[in-house]
Coordinates of C-alpha atoms and ligand atoms in Angstrom, one line a residue:
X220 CA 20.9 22.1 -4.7
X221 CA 20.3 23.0 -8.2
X222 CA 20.0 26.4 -10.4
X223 CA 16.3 26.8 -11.4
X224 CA 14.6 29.3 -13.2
X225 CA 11.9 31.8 -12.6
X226 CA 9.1 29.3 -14.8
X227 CA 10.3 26.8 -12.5
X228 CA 10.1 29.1 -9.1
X229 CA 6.9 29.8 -9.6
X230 CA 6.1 26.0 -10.8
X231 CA 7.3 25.7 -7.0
X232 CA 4.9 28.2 -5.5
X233 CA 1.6 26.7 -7.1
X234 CA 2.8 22.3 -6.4
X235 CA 4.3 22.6 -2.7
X236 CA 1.8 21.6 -0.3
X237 CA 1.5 20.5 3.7
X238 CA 4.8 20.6 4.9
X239 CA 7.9 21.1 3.7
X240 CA 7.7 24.3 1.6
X241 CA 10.9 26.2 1.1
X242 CA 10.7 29.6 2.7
X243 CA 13.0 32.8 2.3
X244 CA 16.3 32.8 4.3
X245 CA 16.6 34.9 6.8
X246 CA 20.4 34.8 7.5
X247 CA 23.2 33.5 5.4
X248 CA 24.2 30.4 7.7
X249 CA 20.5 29.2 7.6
X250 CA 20.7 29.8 3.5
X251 CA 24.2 27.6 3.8
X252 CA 21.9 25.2 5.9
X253 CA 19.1 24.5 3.9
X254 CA 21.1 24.2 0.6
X255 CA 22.1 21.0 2.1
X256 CA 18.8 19.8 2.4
X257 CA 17.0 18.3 -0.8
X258 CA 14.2 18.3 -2.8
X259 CA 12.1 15.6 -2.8
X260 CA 9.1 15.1 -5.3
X261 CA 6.6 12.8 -4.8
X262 CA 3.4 11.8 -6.3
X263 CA 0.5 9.7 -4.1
X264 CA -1.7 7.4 -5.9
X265 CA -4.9 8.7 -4.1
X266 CA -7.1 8.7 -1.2
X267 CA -8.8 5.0 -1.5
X268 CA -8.2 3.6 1.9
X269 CA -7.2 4.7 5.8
X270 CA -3.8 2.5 5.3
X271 CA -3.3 5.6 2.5
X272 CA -3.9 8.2 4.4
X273 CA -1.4 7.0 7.1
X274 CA 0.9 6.6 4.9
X275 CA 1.0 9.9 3.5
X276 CA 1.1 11.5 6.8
X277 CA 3.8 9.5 7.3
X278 CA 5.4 10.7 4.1
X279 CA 4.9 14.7 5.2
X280 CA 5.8 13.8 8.4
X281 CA 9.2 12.3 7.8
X282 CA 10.1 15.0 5.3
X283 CA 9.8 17.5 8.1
X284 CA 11.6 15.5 10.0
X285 CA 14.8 15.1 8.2
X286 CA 14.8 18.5 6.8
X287 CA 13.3 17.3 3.6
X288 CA 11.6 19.8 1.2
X289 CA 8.8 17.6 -0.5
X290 CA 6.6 18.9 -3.4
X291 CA 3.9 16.3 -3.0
X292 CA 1.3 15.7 -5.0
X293 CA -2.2 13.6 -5.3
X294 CA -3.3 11.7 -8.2
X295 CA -6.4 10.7 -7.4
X296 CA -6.5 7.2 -8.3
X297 CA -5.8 8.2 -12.1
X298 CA -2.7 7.1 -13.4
X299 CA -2.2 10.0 -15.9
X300 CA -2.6 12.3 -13.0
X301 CA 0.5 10.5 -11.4
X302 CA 2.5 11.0 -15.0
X303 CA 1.9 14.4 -15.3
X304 CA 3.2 15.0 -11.4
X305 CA 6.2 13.1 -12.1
X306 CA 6.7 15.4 -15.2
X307 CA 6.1 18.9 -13.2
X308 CA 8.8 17.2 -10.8
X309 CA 11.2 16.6 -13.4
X310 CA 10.5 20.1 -15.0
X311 CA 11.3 21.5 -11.9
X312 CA 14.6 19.5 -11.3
X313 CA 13.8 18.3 -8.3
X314 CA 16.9 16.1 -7.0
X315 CA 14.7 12.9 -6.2
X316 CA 11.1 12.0 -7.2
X317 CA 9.9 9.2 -5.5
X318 CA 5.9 7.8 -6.3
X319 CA 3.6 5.3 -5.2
X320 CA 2.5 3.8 -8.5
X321 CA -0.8 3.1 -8.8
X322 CA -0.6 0.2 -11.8
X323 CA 2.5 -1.7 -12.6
X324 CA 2.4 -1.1 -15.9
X325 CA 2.9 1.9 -18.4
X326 CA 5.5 4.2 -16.8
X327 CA 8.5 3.5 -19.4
X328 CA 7.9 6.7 -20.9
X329 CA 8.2 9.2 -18.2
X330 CA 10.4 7.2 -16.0
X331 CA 13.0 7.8 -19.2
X332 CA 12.5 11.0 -19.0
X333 CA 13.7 11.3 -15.6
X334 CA 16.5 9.2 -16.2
X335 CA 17.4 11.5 -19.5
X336 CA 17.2 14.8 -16.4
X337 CA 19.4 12.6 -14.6
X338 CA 16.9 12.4 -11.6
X339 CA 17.3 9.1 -9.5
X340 CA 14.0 7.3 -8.6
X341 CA 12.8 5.6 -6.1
X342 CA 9.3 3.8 -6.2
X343 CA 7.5 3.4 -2.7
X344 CA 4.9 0.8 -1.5
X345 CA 3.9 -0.1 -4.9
X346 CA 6.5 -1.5 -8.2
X347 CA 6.8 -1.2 -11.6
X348 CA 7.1 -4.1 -14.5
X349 CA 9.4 -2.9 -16.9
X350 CA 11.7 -4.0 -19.2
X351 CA 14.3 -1.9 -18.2
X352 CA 15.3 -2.2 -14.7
X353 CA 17.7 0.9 -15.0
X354 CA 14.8 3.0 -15.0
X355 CA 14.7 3.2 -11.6
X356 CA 17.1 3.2 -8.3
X357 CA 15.0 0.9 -5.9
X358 CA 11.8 -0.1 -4.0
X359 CA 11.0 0.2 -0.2
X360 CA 7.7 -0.8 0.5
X361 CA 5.8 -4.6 1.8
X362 CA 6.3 -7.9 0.9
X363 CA 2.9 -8.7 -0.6
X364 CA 3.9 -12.4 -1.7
X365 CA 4.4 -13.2 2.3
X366 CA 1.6 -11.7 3.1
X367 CA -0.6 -13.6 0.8
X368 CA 1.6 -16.7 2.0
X369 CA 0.6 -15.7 5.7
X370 CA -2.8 -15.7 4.6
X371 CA -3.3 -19.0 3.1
X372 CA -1.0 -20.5 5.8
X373 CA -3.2 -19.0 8.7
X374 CA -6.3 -20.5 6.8
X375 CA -4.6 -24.2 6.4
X376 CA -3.7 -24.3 10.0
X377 CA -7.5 -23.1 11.4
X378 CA -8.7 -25.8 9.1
X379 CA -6.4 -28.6 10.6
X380 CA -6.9 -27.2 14.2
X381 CA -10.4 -27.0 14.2
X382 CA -10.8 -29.6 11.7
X383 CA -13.1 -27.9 9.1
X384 CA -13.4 -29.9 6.7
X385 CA -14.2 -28.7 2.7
X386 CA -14.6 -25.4 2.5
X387 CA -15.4 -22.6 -0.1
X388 CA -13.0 -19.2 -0.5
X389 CA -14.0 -15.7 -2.1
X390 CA -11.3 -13.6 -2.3
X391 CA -11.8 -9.9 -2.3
X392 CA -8.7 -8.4 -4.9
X393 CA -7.5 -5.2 -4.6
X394 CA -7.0 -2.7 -7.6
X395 CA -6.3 -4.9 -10.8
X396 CA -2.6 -4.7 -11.8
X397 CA -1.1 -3.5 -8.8
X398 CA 1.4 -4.8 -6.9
X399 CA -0.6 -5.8 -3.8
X400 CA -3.2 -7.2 -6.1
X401 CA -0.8 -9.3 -8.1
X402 CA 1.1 -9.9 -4.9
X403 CA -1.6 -11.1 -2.6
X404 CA -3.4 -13.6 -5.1
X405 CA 0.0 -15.2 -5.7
X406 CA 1.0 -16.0 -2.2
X407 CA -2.4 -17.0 -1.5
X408 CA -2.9 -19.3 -4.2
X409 CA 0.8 -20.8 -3.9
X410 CA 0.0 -21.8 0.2
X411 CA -3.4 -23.1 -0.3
X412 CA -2.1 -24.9 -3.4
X413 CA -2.2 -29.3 -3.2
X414 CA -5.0 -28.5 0.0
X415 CA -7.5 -30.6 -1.5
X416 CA -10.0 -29.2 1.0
X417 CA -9.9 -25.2 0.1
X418 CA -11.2 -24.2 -2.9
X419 CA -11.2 -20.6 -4.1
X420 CA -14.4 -20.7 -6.0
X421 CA -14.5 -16.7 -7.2
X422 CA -12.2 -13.4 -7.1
X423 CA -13.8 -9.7 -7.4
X424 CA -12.0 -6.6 -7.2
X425 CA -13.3 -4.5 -5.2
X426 CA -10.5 -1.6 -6.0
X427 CA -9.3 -1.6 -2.3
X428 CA -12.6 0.4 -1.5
X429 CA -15.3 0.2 1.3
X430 CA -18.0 0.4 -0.5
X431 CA -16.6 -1.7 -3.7
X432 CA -16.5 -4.6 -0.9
X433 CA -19.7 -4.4 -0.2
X434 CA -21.1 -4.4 -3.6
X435 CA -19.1 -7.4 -4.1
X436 CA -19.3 -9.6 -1.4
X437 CA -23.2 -8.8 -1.8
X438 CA -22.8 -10.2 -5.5
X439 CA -21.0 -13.1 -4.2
X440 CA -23.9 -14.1 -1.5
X441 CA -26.3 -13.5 -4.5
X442 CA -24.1 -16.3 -6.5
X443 CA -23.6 -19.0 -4.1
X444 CA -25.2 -21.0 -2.0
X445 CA -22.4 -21.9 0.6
X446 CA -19.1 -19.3 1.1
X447 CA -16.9 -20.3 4.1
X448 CA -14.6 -17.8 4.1
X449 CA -13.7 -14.2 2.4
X450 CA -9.4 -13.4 1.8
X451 CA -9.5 -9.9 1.5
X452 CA -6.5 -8.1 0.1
X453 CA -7.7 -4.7 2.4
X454 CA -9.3 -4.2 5.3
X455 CA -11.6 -0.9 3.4
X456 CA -13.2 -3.7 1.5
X457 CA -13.0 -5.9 4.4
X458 CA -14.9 -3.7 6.4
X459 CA -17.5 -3.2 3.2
X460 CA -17.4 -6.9 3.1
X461 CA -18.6 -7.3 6.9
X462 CA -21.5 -4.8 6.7
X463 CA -22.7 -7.0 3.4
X464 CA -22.4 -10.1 5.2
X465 CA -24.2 -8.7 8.6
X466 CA -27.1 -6.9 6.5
X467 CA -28.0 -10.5 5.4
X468 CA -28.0 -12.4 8.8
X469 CA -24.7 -14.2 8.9
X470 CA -22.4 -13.8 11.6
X471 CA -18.8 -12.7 10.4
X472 CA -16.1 -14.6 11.7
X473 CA -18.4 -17.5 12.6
X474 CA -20.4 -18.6 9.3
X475 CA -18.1 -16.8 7.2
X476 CA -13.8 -17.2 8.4
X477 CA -12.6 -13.7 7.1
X478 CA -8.8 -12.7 6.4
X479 CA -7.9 -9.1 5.8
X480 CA -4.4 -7.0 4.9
X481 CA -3.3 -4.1 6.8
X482 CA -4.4 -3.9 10.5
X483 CA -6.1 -0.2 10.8
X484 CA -7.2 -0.2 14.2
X485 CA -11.1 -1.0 13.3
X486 CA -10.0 -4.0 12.1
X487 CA -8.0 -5.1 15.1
X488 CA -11.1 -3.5 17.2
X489 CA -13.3 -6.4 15.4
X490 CA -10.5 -9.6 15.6
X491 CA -10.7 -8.9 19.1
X492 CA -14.6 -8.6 18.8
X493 CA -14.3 -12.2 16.7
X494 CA -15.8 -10.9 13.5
X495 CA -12.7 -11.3 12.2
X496 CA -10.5 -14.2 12.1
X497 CA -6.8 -12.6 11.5
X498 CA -5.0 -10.0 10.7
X499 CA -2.2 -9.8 8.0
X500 CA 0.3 -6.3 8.9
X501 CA 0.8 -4.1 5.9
X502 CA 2.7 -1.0 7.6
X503 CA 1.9 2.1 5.5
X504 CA 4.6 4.0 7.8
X505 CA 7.5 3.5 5.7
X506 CA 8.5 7.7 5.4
X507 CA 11.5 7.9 7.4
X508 CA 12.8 5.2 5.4
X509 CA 11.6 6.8 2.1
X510 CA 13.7 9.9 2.9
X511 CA 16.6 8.0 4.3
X512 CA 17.1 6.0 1.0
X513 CA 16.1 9.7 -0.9
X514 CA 18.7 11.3 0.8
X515 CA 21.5 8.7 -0.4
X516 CA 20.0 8.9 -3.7
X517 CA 20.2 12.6 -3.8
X518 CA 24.0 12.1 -2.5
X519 CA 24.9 9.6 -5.4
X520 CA 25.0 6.8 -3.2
X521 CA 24.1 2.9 -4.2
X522 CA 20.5 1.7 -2.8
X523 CA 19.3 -1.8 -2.3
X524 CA 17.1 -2.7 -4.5
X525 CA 14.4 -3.6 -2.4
X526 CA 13.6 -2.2 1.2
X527 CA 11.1 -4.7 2.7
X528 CA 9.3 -3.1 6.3
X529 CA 8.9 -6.0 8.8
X530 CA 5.6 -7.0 9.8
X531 CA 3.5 -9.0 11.5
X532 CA 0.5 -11.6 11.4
X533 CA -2.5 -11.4 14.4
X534 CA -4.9 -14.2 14.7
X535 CA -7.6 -15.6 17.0
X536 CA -5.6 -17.8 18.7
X537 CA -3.3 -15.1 19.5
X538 CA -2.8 -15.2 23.8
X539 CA -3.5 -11.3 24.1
X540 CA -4.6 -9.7 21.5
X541 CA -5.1 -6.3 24.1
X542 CA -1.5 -5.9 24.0
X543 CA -1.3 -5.1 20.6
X544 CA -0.6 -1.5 20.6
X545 CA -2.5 1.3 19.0
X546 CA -2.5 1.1 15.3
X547 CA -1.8 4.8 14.9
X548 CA -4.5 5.0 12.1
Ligands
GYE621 O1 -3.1 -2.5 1.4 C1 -4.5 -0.8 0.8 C2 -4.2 0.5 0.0 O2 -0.6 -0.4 -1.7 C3 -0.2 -1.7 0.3 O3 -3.2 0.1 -0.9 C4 -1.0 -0.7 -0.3 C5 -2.5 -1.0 -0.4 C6 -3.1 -1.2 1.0 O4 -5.3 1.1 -0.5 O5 -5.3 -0.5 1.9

């Protein structure tokens, strides 16, 4: 859709990767075709949990889909990595660049500079705190508040229903600063809030990795005497968690109530099993709608604000939890 030099051509030939890629024309009506199509940049936090690598799967796979060229990129969990992308995306005038940002914090800078090129965009799963809202067109992604709320609301009522009595929360955090982090905590804290009988005695972040939830749930055992029940903001660390817990003779589910985000299928696999107690949805298949609201971007249209996916809360008490289909990842 744009002129673009030869620095920037072969800028092209070393970023594009999996799908996508734009390839010589054959005939003019296909070149006519394909220079309606548009250019997509986007930059992936990393590679931390399964609910990542669905969703970018889902990313490729939507861009291939709606005739989307996508220059995609992988930070790695480093946040400068995800800067840089950005950069190489605006250097190459891409017409959208949408990310997933790892942190909330510290992308003023180079979100300016896209908005100096002119370049609309869009952040996905994750947000931004800045002071300058312009910076970017929108957000399609979770709501992490509710799903924190879900979380403390589906602790409140097994407490009543089986009447539990006082009991003692860890919470598992995910990766300090991001939006499911800050998210999660929030919604939690603000449901169990005025329960005189739930008390969140510790939080460790265990960086939304397996074996980060197993160090820390280990640390936590070490440190107290009596833990009732582990809300944790992923199912990797979740699943970290469980192996901790099972390695030193408790039964998960039973001794220990455990709450996790996302719904992988192992995770469903052990709520059925009763290790675990419920299930909060996170979907990480949001592409079709990233390149929907890229698309209108790219045509100069207005975009909400913020695109919420819909989701969903499994629990124990659930009448059949075999009908829940297969979680796809
Ligand atoms: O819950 C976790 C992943 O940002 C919603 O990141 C996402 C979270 C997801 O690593 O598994």
């Amino acid at each position: 859709m744009k002129r673009r030099g030869m620095a920037a051509v072969l800028a092209l030939c070393m970023l594009l990767t999996g799908c996508g890629a734009r390839r010589p024309t054959e005939d003019a009506s296909e070149e006519a075709a394909q220079d309606q199509s548009i250019l997509l940049g986007f930059s992936q936090l990393g590679w931390e949990s399964a609910w990542r690598l669905a969703n970018s799967e889902s990313i490729k796979e939507a861009a291939e889909r709606a005739g989307v060229s996508l220059m995609y990129e992988n930070a790695e969990q480093k946040q400068d990595r995800q800067i840089k992308a950005i950069r190489s995306f605006i250097a190459y005038q891409v017409d959208v660049i949408a990310f997933s940002p790892i942190v909330e914090t510290g992308w003023d800078n180079v979100l300016q500079e896209a908005k100096d090129a002119g370049i609309p965009v869009l952040t996905t799963d994750r947000m931004v705190e800045t002071g300058d809202e312009s910076l970017y067109a929108g957000f399609i992604g979770s709501d992490f508040y509710t799903e924190g709320l879900h979380a403390g609301e589906f602790l409140i009522e097994k407490a009543r229903r089986e009447n539990l009595g006082e009991l003692n929360i860890v919470e598992l955090s995910g990766t300090l600063d991001s939006t499911p982090m800050l998210q999660r905590a929030e919604g939690f804290r603000d449901a169990i809030a005025g329960q005189q009988n739930l008390h969140l005695i510790d939080s460790m972040s265990g960086d939304f990795l397996r074996p980060k939830g197993k160090e820390c749930m280990k640390v936590l055992l070490e440190k107290y005497e009596r833990i009732d029940v582990l809300y944790s903001h992923n199912d990797a660390m979740t699943l970290g968690a469980i192996a901790a817990l099972e390695e030193a003779g408790l039964k998960p589910g039973e001794d220990v109530i455990i709450i996790t985000v996302d719904g992988e299928q192992a995770a469903i696999d052990l709520l059925k099993e009763g290790k675990i107690n419920c299930v909060i949805e996170c979907k990480p298949q949001i592409g079709d709608m990233v390149m929907e609201l890229a698309q209108k971007l790219a045509a100069g249209e207005e975009i909400p604000r913020c695109t919420y996916s819909e989701e969903q809360v499994f629990t124990e008490y659930d009448a059949d939890l075999d009908s829940i289909p297969p979680r796809g990842y």
